[in-house]
mmCIF file of C-alpha atoms in Angstrom:
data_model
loop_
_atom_site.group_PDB
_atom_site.id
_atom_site.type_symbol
_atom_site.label_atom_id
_atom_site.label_comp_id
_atom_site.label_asym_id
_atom_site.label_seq_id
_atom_site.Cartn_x
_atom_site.Cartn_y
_atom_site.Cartn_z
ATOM 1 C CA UNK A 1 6.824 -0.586 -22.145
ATOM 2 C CA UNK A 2 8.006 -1.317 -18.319
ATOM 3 C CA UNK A 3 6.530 -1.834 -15.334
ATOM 4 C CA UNK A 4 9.004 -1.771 -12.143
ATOM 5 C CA UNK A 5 11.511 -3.971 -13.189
ATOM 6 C CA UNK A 6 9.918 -5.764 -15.599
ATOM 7 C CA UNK A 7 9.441 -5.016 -19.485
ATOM 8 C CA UNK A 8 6.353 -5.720 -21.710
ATOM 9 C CA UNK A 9 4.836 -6.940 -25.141
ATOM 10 C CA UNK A 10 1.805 -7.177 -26.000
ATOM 11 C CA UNK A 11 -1.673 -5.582 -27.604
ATOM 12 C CA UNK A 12 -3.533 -2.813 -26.365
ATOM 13 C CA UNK A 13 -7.204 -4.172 -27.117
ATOM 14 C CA UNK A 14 -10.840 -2.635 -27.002
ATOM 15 C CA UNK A 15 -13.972 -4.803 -26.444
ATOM 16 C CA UNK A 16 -17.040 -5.376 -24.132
ATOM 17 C CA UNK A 17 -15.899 -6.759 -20.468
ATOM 18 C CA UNK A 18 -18.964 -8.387 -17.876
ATOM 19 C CA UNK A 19 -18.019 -7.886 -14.497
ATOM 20 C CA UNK A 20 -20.372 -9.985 -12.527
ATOM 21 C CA UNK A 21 -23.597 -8.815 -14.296
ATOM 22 C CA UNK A 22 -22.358 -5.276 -14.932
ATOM 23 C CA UNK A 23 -21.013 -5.072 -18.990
ATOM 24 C CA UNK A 24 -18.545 -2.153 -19.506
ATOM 25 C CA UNK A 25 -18.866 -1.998 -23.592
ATOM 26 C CA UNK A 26 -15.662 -0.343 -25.868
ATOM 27 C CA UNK A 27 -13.521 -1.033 -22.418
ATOM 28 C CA UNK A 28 -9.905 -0.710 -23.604
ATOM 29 C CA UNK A 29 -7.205 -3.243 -21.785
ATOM 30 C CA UNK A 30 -4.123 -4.737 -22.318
ATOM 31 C CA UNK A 31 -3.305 -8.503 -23.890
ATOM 32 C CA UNK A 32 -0.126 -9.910 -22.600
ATOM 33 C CA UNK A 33 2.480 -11.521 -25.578
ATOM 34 C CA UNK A 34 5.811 -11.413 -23.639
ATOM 35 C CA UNK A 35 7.813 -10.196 -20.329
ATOM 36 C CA UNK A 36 10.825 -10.542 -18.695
ATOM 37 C CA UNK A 37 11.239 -9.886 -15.227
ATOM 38 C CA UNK A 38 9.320 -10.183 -11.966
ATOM 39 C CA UNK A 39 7.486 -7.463 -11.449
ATOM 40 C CA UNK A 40 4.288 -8.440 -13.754
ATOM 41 C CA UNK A 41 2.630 -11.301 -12.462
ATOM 42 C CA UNK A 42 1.600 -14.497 -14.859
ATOM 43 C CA UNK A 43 -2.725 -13.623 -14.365
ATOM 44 C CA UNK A 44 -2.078 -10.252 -14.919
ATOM 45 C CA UNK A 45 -3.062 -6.520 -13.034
ATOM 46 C CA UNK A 46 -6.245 -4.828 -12.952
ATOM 47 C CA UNK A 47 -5.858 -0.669 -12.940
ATOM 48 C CA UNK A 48 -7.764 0.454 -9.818
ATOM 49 C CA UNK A 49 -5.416 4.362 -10.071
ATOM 50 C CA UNK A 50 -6.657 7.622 -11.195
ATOM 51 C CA UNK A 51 -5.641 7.398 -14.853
ATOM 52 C CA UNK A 52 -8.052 7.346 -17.721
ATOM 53 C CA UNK A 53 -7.241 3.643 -18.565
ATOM 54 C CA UNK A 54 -8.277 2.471 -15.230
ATOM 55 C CA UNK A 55 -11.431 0.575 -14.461
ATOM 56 C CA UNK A 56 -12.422 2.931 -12.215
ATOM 57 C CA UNK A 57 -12.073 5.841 -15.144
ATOM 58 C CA UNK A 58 -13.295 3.347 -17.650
ATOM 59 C CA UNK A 59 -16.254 2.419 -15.202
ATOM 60 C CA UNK A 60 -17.397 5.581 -14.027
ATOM 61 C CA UNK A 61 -20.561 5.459 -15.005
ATOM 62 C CA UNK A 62 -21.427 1.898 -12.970
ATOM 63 C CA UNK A 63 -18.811 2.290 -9.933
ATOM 64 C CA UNK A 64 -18.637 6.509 -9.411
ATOM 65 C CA UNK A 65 -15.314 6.008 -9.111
ATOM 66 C CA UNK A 66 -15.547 4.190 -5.601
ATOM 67 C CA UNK A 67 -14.261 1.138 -4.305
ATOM 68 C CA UNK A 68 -12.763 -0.454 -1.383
ATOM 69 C CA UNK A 69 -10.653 -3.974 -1.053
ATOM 70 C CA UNK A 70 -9.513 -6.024 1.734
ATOM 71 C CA UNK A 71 -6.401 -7.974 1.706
ATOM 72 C CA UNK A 72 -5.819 -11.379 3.525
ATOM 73 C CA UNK A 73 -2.741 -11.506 5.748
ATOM 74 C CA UNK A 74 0.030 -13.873 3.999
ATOM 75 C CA UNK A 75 -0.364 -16.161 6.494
ATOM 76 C CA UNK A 76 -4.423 -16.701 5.317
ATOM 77 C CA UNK A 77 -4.649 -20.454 4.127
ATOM 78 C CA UNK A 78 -7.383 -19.475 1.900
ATOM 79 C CA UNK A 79 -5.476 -15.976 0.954
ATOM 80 C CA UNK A 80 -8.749 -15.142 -0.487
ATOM 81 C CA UNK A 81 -10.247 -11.425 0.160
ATOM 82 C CA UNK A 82 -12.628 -9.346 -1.099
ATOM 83 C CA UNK A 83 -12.886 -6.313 -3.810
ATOM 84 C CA UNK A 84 -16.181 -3.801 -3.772
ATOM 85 C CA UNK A 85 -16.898 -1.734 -6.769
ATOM 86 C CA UNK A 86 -19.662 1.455 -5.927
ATOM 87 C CA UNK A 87 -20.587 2.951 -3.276
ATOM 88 C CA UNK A 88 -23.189 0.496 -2.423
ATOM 89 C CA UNK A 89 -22.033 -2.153 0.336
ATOM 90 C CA UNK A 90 -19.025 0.078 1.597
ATOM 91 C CA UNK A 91 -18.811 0.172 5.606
ATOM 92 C CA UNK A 92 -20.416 3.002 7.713
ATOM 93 C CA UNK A 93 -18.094 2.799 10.610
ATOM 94 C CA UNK A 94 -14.997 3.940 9.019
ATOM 95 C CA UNK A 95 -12.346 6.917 9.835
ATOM 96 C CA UNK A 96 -11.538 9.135 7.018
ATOM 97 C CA UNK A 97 -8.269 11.193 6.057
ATOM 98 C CA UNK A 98 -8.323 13.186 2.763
ATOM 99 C CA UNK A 99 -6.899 11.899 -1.064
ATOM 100 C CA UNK A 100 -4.675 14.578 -1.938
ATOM 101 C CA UNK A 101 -3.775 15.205 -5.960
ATOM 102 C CA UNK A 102 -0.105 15.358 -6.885
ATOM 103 C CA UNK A 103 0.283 16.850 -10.566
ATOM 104 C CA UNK A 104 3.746 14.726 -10.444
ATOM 105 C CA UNK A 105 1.993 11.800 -10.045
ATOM 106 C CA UNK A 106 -1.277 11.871 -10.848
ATOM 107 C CA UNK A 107 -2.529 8.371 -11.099
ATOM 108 C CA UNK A 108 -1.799 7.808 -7.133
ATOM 109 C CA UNK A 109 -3.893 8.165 -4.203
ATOM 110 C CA UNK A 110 -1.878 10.328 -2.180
ATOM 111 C CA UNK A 111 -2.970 11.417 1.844
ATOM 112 C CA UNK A 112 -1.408 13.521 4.497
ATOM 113 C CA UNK A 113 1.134 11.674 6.658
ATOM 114 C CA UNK A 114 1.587 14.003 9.646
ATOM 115 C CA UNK A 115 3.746 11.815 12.037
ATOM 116 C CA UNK A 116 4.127 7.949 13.258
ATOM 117 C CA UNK A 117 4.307 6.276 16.478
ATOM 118 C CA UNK A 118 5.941 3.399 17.850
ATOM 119 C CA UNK A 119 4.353 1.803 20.876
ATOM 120 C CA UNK A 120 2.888 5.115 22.373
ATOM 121 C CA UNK A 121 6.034 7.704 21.466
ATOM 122 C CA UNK A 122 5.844 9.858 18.458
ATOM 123 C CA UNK A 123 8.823 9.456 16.634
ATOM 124 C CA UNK A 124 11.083 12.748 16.005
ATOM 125 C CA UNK A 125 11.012 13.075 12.075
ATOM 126 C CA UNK A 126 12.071 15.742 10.043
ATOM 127 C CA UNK A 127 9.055 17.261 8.568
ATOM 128 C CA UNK A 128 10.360 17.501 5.163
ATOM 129 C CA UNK A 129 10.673 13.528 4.919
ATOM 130 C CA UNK A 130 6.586 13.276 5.705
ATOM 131 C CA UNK A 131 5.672 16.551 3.831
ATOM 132 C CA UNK A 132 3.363 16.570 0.229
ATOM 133 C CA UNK A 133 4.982 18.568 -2.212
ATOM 134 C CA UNK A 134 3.034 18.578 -5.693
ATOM 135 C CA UNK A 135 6.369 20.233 -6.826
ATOM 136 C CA UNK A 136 8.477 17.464 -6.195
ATOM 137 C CA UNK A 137 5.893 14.390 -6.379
ATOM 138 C CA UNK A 138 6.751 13.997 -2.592
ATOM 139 C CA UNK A 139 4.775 12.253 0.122
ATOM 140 C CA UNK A 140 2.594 9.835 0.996
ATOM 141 C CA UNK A 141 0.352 7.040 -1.220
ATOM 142 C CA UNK A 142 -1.561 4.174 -0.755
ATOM 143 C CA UNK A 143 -0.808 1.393 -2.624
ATOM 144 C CA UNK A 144 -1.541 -2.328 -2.613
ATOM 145 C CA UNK A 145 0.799 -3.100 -5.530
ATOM 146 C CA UNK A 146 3.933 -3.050 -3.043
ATOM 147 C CA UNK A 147 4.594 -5.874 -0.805
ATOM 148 C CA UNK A 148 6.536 -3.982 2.325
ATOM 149 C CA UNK A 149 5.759 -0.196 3.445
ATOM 150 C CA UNK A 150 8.856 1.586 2.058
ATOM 151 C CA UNK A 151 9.475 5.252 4.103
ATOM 152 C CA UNK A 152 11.743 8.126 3.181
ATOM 153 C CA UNK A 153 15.013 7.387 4.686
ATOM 154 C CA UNK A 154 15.335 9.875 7.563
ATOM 155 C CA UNK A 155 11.807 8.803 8.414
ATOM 156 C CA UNK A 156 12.695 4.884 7.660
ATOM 157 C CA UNK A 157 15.852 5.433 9.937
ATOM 158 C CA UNK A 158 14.059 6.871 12.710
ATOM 159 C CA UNK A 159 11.149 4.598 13.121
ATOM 160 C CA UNK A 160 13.730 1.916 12.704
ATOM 161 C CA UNK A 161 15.735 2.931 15.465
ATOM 162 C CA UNK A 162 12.929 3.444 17.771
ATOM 163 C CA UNK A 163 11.449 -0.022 16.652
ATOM 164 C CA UNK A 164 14.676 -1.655 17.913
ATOM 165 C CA UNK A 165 15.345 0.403 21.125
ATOM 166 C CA UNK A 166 11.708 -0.964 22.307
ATOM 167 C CA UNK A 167 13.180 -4.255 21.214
ATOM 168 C CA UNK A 168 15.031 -4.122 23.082
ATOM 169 C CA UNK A 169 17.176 -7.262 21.819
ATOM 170 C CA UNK A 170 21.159 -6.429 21.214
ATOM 171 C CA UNK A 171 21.748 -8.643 18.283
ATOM 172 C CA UNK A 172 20.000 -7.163 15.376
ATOM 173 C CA UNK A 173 21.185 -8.709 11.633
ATOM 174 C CA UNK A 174 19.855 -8.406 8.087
ATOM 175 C CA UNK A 175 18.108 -10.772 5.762
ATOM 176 C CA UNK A 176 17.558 -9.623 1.703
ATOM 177 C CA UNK A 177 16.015 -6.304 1.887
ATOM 178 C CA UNK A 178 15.635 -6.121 5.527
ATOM 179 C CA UNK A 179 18.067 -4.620 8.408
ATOM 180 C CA UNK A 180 16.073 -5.189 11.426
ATOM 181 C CA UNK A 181 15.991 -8.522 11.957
ATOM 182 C CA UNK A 182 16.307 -11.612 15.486
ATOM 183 C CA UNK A 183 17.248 -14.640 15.382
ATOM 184 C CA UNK A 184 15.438 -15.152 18.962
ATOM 185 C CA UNK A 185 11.523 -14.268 19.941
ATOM 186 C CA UNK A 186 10.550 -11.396 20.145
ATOM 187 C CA UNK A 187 7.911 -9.228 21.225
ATOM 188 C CA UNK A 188 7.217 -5.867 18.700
ATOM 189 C CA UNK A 189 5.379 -2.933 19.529
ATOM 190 C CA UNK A 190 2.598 -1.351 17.898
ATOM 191 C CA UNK A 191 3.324 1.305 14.581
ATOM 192 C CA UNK A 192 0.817 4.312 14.068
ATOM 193 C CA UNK A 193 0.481 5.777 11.156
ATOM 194 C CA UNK A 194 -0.894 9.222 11.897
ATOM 195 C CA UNK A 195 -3.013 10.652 8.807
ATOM 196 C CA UNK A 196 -5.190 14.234 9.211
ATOM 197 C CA UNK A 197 -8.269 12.846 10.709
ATOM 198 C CA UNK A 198 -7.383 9.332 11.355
ATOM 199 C CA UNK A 199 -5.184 6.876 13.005
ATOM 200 C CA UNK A 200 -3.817 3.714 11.555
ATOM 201 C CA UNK A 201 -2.607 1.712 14.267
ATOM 202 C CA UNK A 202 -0.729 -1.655 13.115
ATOM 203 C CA UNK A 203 -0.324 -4.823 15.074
ATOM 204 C CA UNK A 204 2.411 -7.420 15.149
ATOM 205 C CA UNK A 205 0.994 -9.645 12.594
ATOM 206 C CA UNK A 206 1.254 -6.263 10.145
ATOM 207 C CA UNK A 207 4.798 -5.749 11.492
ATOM 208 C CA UNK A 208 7.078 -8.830 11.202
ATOM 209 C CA UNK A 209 7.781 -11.561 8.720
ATOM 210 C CA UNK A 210 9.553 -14.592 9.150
ATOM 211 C CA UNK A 211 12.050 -16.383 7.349
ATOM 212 C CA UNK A 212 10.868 -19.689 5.437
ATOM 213 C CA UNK A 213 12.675 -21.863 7.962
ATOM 214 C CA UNK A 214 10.923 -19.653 10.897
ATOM 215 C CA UNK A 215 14.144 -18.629 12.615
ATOM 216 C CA UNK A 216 14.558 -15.400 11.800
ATOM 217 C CA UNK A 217 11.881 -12.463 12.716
ATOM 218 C CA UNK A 218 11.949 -9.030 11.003
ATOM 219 C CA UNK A 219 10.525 -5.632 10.810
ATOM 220 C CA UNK A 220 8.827 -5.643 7.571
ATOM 221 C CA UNK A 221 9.706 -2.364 6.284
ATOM 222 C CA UNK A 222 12.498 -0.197 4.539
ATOM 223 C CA UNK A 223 14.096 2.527 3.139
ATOM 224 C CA UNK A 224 12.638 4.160 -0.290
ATOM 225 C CA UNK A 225 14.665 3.074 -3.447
ATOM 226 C CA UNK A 226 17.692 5.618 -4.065
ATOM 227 C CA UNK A 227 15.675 6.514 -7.388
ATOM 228 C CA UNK A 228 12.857 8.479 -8.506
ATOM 229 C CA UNK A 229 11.072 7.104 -5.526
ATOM 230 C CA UNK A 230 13.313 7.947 -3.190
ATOM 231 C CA UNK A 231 10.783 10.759 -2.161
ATOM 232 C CA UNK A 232 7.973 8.854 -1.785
ATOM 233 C CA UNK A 233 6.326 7.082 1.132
ATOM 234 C CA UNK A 234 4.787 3.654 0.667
ATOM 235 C CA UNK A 235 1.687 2.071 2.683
ATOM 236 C CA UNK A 236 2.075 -0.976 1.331
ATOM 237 C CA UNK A 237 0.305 -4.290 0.953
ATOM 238 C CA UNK A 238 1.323 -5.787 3.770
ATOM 239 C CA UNK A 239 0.949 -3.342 5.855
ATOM 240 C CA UNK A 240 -2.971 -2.813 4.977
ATOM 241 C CA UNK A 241 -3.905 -6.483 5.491
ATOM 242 C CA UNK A 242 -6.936 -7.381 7.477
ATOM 243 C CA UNK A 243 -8.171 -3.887 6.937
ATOM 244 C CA UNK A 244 -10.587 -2.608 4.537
ATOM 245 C CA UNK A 245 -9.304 0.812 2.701
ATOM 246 C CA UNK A 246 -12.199 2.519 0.951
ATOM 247 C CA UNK A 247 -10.981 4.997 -1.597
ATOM 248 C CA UNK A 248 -14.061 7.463 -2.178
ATOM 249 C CA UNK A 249 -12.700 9.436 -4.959
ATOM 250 C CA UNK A 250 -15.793 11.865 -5.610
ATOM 251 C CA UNK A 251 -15.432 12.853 -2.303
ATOM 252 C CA UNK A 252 -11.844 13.053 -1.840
ATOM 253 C CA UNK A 253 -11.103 11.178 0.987
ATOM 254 C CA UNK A 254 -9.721 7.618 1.457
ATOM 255 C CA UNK A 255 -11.115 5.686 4.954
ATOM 256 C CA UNK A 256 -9.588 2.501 6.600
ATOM 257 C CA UNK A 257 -11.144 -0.012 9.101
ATOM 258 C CA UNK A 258 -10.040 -2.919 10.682
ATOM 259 C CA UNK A 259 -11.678 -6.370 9.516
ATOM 260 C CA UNK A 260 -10.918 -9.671 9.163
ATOM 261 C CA UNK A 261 -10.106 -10.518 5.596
ATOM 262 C CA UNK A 262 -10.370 -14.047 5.063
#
């Protein structure tokens, strides 16, 4: 089988897993023989989706199908956060947005992106780019397996340009993946994701990476793959760091707060 780029061996296995105190008996997993690629990493992936292989399928009965996770910034020298499982323990104060079902895709937590804003000006998008579509598997998921928040491309393109012309900085130049970066300081604004019910308002440090050497700065998103995907917007791992994202599947709605991960 694949998974992104990467292809798999291995056994498909059934026994009794202990998660802290909680056993999950006949829980069927995967065991690992051979890959090539990148995309699988060497201690492996634990299914948090909507598909009946998950833990939260398989666990049902202990979690209800709840759980919430906050991830550490990369720059964390512990990069160490934390994963809840149940409703138990998950935060009070947090805003709300709905989980949408796609039929297309329906393993992915998918919400209703209704605009973005950078610095305090809503950026003109064309409404198709942001829309759900259960016809299409278009719009907008949640999803801490990618690294960098990957928008449609008119929607990319126009947060992009409105990213740079607050900027304000003339030289702009590319590293790997990325088309917005400096070479000199600079100072970013803020990027709002605008969800039904809820604001997601993002920070420098969620914003910019930096090259290994430090001496180049760039916005750390892109345009969606020219494949299947190309439909699809992505907020991605980096991009939820420091928050905690509580997906309440039961009651169909997903919630984010900010927090210090580590």
């Amino acid at each position: 089988m694949t998974y992104g780029t990467s292809s798999i061996a291995g056994n498909l296995s059934r026994d009794t897993v202990v998660l802290a105190t909680d056993p999950i008996p006949s829980y069927t997993f995967g065991c690992l023989q051979k890959t090539t690629g990148k995309s699988v990493p060497q201690q492996g992936l634990l299914g948090l989706g909507r598909g009946p292989l998950s833990l939260l399928s398989q666990a049902q009965h202990l979690y209800k199908s709840t759980f919430s996770y906050c991830l550490p910034s990369f720059r964390s020298p512990n990069f160490s956060g934390s994963l809840r499982l149940g409703p138990k323990g998950q935060p009070i104060r947090i805003k709300y947005t709905q989980l949408l079902k796609n039929p297309r895709r329906p393993s992915l937590y998918f919400v209703n992106l209704i605009g973005i804003r950078v610095g305090r000006r809503v950026v003109d998008i064309p409404p198709k780019a942001l829309a759900f579509n259960p016809s299409t598997g278009a719009g907008t998921i949640f999803d801490s397996g990618t690294v960098f928040t990957r928008l449609v491309e008119p929607a990319y393109v126009a947060v992009r340009n409105a990213f740079r012309r607050r900027v304000k900085v003339a030289n702009v130049t590319s590293l790997g993946g990325f088309d917005t970066c400096y070479t000199v300081p600079i100072v970013a604004p803020t990027i709002t994701f605008m969800f039904t019910g809820m604001n997601v308002t993002l920070p420098q440090e969620n914003l910019l990476i930096h090259s290994t050497a430090g001496s180049i700065t760039c916005l750390a998103m892109a345009s969606a793959p020219d494949n299947v995907n190309s439909v699809l917007n992505v907020i991605a791992n980096m991009q939820q760091q420091n928050h905690r994202v509580l997906f309440d599947v039961p009651n169909s709605r997903l919630g984010v707060a900010r927090e210090r991960c580590t």
